[in-house]
Structures are given as C-alpha cells and as structure tokens.
C-alpha cells in the first residue's frame, strides 16, 4: 500500500525536497494534496507532475491563475487558508507533512490531528506556540507526530527500540551558523546577505536567519520538549560546526546514542514519511575519512541572546513561547526587509516578552490573541 501524502508548503525548501523523496520512491508514496502560498508557477508545475487529488493556493488572488492552468487535469483547485484546514481532513490522506513556515501552520496542523491524520512535522513554530495543546490533542486522537527536523529525527532514530527506557537527557547539536565565534561588535553590522549564507544547510529564508541568530536552536529545544515529553533541564545544546552528529540521547545507564550522516534533509523527511521502515536510498554516504575532525563547543549565550531568550520563555511557560515566536517572526521579516539590524531582533523580542500580558495556562484562543497582540506590538517597535 502506498502512503498518500499531503504536503502543506509544497513550494518551500522542505516541500520540494519531500517531492524529490516521493519521486525517487514511487512504490512507497503518492501525492494526495499540495499547498502553496505565493508561488503559483511552481505549484502548477508540481501539480502537473504529481497529479494530486487537490491543490490549495493560500493567496486568494492567485486562484484563477492556478485554476486555469490546471483546467485540463482532474485536480481540484481551492484557495485560502480555510481550504487548507478542510482538505487536511480528506479521507484519502494517510499522512500530512507540515512544511509551512511559522505560526501560519498552526490551525491546519490542529485540524489534521483532529481528523486523525499522522503528522510529519517540520513546522516547529506550531509546537513552540502550542506544544501543550497539540501533544495533548494528538494523545487523545491516538495520532503520531513524526519529527522531520534533523535533530529531532536523530533523537527519534536513537529511541527506536528504546521507547520503554527512560531518557536521562538529550543533546541537540547546533552548527553555530555563519557567525559562530564572532562578537557583538561584528554582529552589529552583518548584512542579510551574510546572514543568509548558512555554512551547512540550504533552507528557507526565515529558518536561515533563525540559524544565524541561534533562535532556531531555541525553538528546537522547545520542539524537543514537547515531542519527547522532556523536562527543561533534560535538554542540552552543544555547538558542532560540521553538522554530522545530528543529535544524541543519553539513557539512565549512561549510554549515549547518536545519529550521524551528511547534512541532507531528504533522509529525515523520508524517515518521517515511512516510519518505521527504512527505504533503500541513493543519498550521498558519509565517510569519516572526509571528516577526520568532529568538534564540539559551548554555545555563546551572551553574543547570541536569542538562545538565552528562548530558554527564558521556555522556563516561564504559558503564552511566553508564543510571544517569543510572534516577536521573532516580525523581527526576522523586518530584518529581511533591511528595516532593523541583526542585534535589534533580540531587543525587540526581549521588549515583547516583558510587555505582553502573561497567561499561565493559555487556551487556543488565548494563544491566537497573544500572537496578534505581540505582532502588533513588535510592528510598532519596528516602525519606531
Ligand atoms: P520555506 O520558506 O522554504 O517554505 C515555506 C512554505 O510555506 C512555502 O511553500 C510557502 O509558500 C509556504 N508559506 C509561506 N507563508 C505562508 C503562509 N502565510 N500561509 C501558508 N503557507 C505559507 O521554508 P522551509 O521549507 O525552509 O521551512 C518550512 C518549515 O520547516 C519551517 O517551520 C522550518 O522551521 C522547518 N524546517 C525547515 C528545514 C529546512 O531545511 N528548510 C529544516 C528543519 C525544519 P510559497 O513559497 O508558495 O509562498
Ligand atoms: Mg534543525
């Protein structure tokens, strides 16, 4: 039986790599749904190639373009976010890959879990914002959430066969990004072109900036907390510039297991979509002789304040991670428009964390409100 896959955010870095995986494994997978936001041309091209049951373009004004281009194909075409929220419920879908970027993926992830669909989760921001609600809902619905993020996939792979053994701690590896070893004076003047050049991974713009600021690792610490049911103090971060050891788990007997490989998202994507079975692949193989030195160092929390801010939002809990995420999304977008400097991103996030009203046990509507309120405040701070 082929697995029928819905890809939310098919036109992005994860979405296109997922389609490469599916194309290489035609006996294992079939594309059921594709969604995109603004890249109508690529969505049309993907739809013609993969012949899904339905596509959704979330920018309403692009609906006619997509509909006309696919008129001669037996493919349903919808527009808008509400359409994404309903297509994820289709009976014919086995697994939903959440590869949208940011908070925008929250509602559709919840709808997919409510409909009982397995989730291959790339969209880490949803777990940062609403990890408690999402994981509780998944437990109630008996839905499995398979991690796509390389670090979390590494931990999940280390846990295979060990799910009954308690975890002592996990160690998330971080590349350190393009500015590893630099000081705040240097960061004061870094351009977005420099920040967008990640040493090891080729990813979407938002996560690439998050990697340069170490916010990505802060988001991943919270993602790990919810995916693996960990206490805050069980999660450590170590900088590993070669990005070969993708993360580690330490068990109660002291044994440490790691998963290694070249930095290539296709492997974790394929593992999440086809769990528990591994599929034979021709992904490039790692050789120790090409990497005779693997190194590890402490993250620099004073220079990269975003990681410290993420830790403090996680400690505070409640709606604080939602505030952190919304402020960060506004800050990154402003940085990418050259409206604020690199270090101003942390100032803006820190201001929002201090000012937005704290809610200890937020409902979904509290989180929606917190997100809106924080975005408004953050945008005011950007505008000065
Ligand atoms: P991209 O920016 O490359 O792609 C984002 C996708 O989401 C695109 O298909 C885009 O559509 C769509 N999208 C953007 N904005 C909206 C919106 N407002 N509403 C609906 N859809 C939207 O991102 P990535 O693929 O890099 O990342 C996706 C997620 O995966 C993120 O949460 C990221 O943190 C996570 N992730 C990514 C990794 C990577 O290697 N790239 C690694 C680990 C996790 P369009 O292009 O048509 O506008
Ligand atoms: Mg990662």
PDB file of C-alpha atoms and ligand atoms in Angstrom, residues 9-15 17 35-39 58 81 99-102 104 122-125 149-150 202-205 207 265, ligand 1:
ATOM      1  CA  UNK A   9       4.009  24.241   1.983  1.00  0.00           C
ATOM      2  CA  UNK A  10       4.989  22.156  -1.056  1.00  0.00           C
ATOM      3  CA  UNK A  11       6.844  25.035  -2.753  1.00  0.00           C
ATOM      4  CA  UNK A  12       9.339  25.602   0.083  1.00  0.00           C
ATOM      5  CA  UNK A  13      12.697  24.050   0.877  1.00  0.00           C
ATOM      6  CA  UNK A  14      11.218  21.111   2.838  1.00  0.00           C
ATOM      7  CA  UNK A  15       8.236  20.764   0.462  1.00  0.00           C
ATOM      8  CA  UNK A  17      12.785  18.062  -1.031  1.00  0.00           C
ATOM      9  CA  UNK A  35      -0.485  23.601  -0.878  1.00  0.00           C
ATOM     10  CA  UNK A  36       1.452  26.792  -1.608  1.00  0.00           C
ATOM     11  CA  UNK A  37       1.165  30.427  -0.600  1.00  0.00           C
ATOM     12  CA  UNK A  38       2.549  32.724  -3.316  1.00  0.00           C
ATOM     13  CA  UNK A  39       4.489  30.556  -5.752  1.00  0.00           C
ATOM     14  CA  UNK A  58      -3.471  30.265   0.083  1.00  0.00           C
ATOM     15  CA  UNK A  81      -6.265  29.122   4.459  1.00  0.00           C
ATOM     16  CA  UNK A  99       6.172  22.231   5.872  1.00  0.00           C
ATOM     17  CA  UNK A 100       4.670  25.714   6.052  1.00  0.00           C
ATOM     18  CA  UNK A 101       6.775  28.321   7.741  1.00  0.00           C
ATOM     19  CA  UNK A 102       5.812  29.912  11.047  1.00  0.00           C
ATOM     20  CA  UNK A 104       0.578  30.197   9.862  1.00  0.00           C
ATOM     21  CA  UNK A 122       8.649  20.213  10.014  1.00  0.00           C
ATOM     22  CA  UNK A 123       6.777  23.348  11.097  1.00  0.00           C
ATOM     23  CA  UNK A 124       8.440  23.632  14.528  1.00  0.00           C
ATOM     24  CA  UNK A 125       6.862  27.024  15.306  1.00  0.00           C
ATOM     25  CA  UNK A 149      13.697  18.426  11.867  1.00  0.00           C
ATOM     26  CA  UNK A 150      17.102  16.717  11.555  1.00  0.00           C
ATOM     27  CA  UNK A 202      20.306  25.203   2.269  1.00  0.00           C
ATOM     28  CA  UNK A 203      16.941  26.228   3.774  1.00  0.00           C
ATOM     29  CA  UNK A 204      14.136  28.806   3.560  1.00  0.00           C
ATOM     30  CA  UNK A 205      14.987  32.428   4.464  1.00  0.00           C
ATOM     31  CA  UNK A 207      14.930  29.438   9.320  1.00  0.00           C
ATOM     32  CA  UNK A 265      17.052  16.867   4.902  1.00  0.00           C
TER      33      UNK A 265
HETATM   34  P1  LIG B   1      10.293  27.973   3.012  1.00  0.00           P
HETATM   35  O1  LIG B   1      10.210  29.416   3.265  1.00  0.00           O
HETATM   36  O2  LIG B   1      11.296  27.458   2.044  1.00  0.00           O
HETATM   37  O3  LIG B   1       8.855  27.411   2.563  1.00  0.00           O
HETATM   38  C1  LIG B   1       7.701  27.747   3.256  1.00  0.00           C
HETATM   39  C2  LIG B   1       6.485  27.151   2.608  1.00  0.00           C
HETATM   40  O4  LIG B   1       5.313  27.632   3.296  1.00  0.00           O
HETATM   41  C3  LIG B   1       6.298  27.544   1.150  1.00  0.00           C
HETATM   42  O5  LIG B   1       5.625  26.510   0.481  1.00  0.00           O
HETATM   43  C4  LIG B   1       5.411  28.783   1.236  1.00  0.00           C
HETATM   44  O6  LIG B   1       4.630  29.012   0.071  1.00  0.00           O
HETATM   45  C5  LIG B   1       4.513  28.414   2.402  1.00  0.00           C
HETATM   46  N1  LIG B   1       4.036  29.588   3.128  1.00  0.00           N
HETATM   47  C6  LIG B   1       4.736  30.692   3.443  1.00  0.00           C
HETATM   48  N2  LIG B   1       3.982  31.574   4.110  1.00  0.00           N
HETATM   49  C7  LIG B   1       2.744  31.020   4.214  1.00  0.00           C
HETATM   50  C8  LIG B   1       1.501  31.468   4.747  1.00  0.00           C
HETATM   51  N3  LIG B   1       1.388  32.656   5.343  1.00  0.00           N
HETATM   52  N4  LIG B   1       0.446  30.645   4.671  1.00  0.00           N
HETATM   53  C9  LIG B   1       0.555  29.437   4.079  1.00  0.00           C
HETATM   54  N5  LIG B   1       1.688  28.963   3.526  1.00  0.00           N
HETATM   55  C10 LIG B   1       2.785  29.744   3.612  1.00  0.00           C
HETATM   56  O7  LIG B   1      10.517  27.271   4.437  1.00  0.00           O
HETATM   57  P2  LIG B   1      11.270  25.917   4.788  1.00  0.00           P
HETATM   58  O8  LIG B   1      10.850  24.827   3.865  1.00  0.00           O
HETATM   59  O9  LIG B   1      12.712  26.186   4.974  1.00  0.00           O
HETATM   60  O10 LIG B   1      10.697  25.627   6.248  1.00  0.00           O
HETATM   61  C11 LIG B   1       9.383  25.144   6.460  1.00  0.00           C
HETATM   62  C12 LIG B   1       9.264  24.712   7.914  1.00  0.00           C
HETATM   63  O11 LIG B   1      10.138  23.620   8.141  1.00  0.00           O
HETATM   64  C13 LIG B   1       9.659  25.809   8.905  1.00  0.00           C
HETATM   65  O12 LIG B   1       8.839  25.729  10.037  1.00  0.00           O
HETATM   66  C14 LIG B   1      11.093  25.436   9.284  1.00  0.00           C
HETATM   67  O13 LIG B   1      11.436  25.851  10.580  1.00  0.00           O
HETATM   68  C15 LIG B   1      11.030  23.914   9.201  1.00  0.00           C
HETATM   69  N6  LIG B   1      12.323  23.280   8.942  1.00  0.00           N
HETATM   70  C16 LIG B   1      12.988  23.544   7.772  1.00  0.00           C
HETATM   71  C17 LIG B   1      14.209  22.952   7.498  1.00  0.00           C
HETATM   72  C18 LIG B   1      14.901  23.174   6.191  1.00  0.00           C
HETATM   73  O14 LIG B   1      15.936  22.531   5.933  1.00  0.00           O
HETATM   74  N7  LIG B   1      14.414  24.032   5.309  1.00  0.00           N
HETATM   75  C19 LIG B   1      14.850  22.072   8.482  1.00  0.00           C
HETATM   76  C20 LIG B   1      14.054  21.837   9.658  1.00  0.00           C
HETATM   77  C21 LIG B   1      12.840  22.435   9.861  1.00  0.00           C
HETATM   78  P3  LIG B   1       5.186  29.910  -1.189  1.00  0.00           P
HETATM   79  O15 LIG B   1       6.612  29.566  -1.370  1.00  0.00           O
HETATM   80  O16 LIG B   1       4.328  29.405  -2.303  1.00  0.00           O
HETATM   81  O17 LIG B   1       4.940  31.330  -0.850  1.00  0.00           O
END
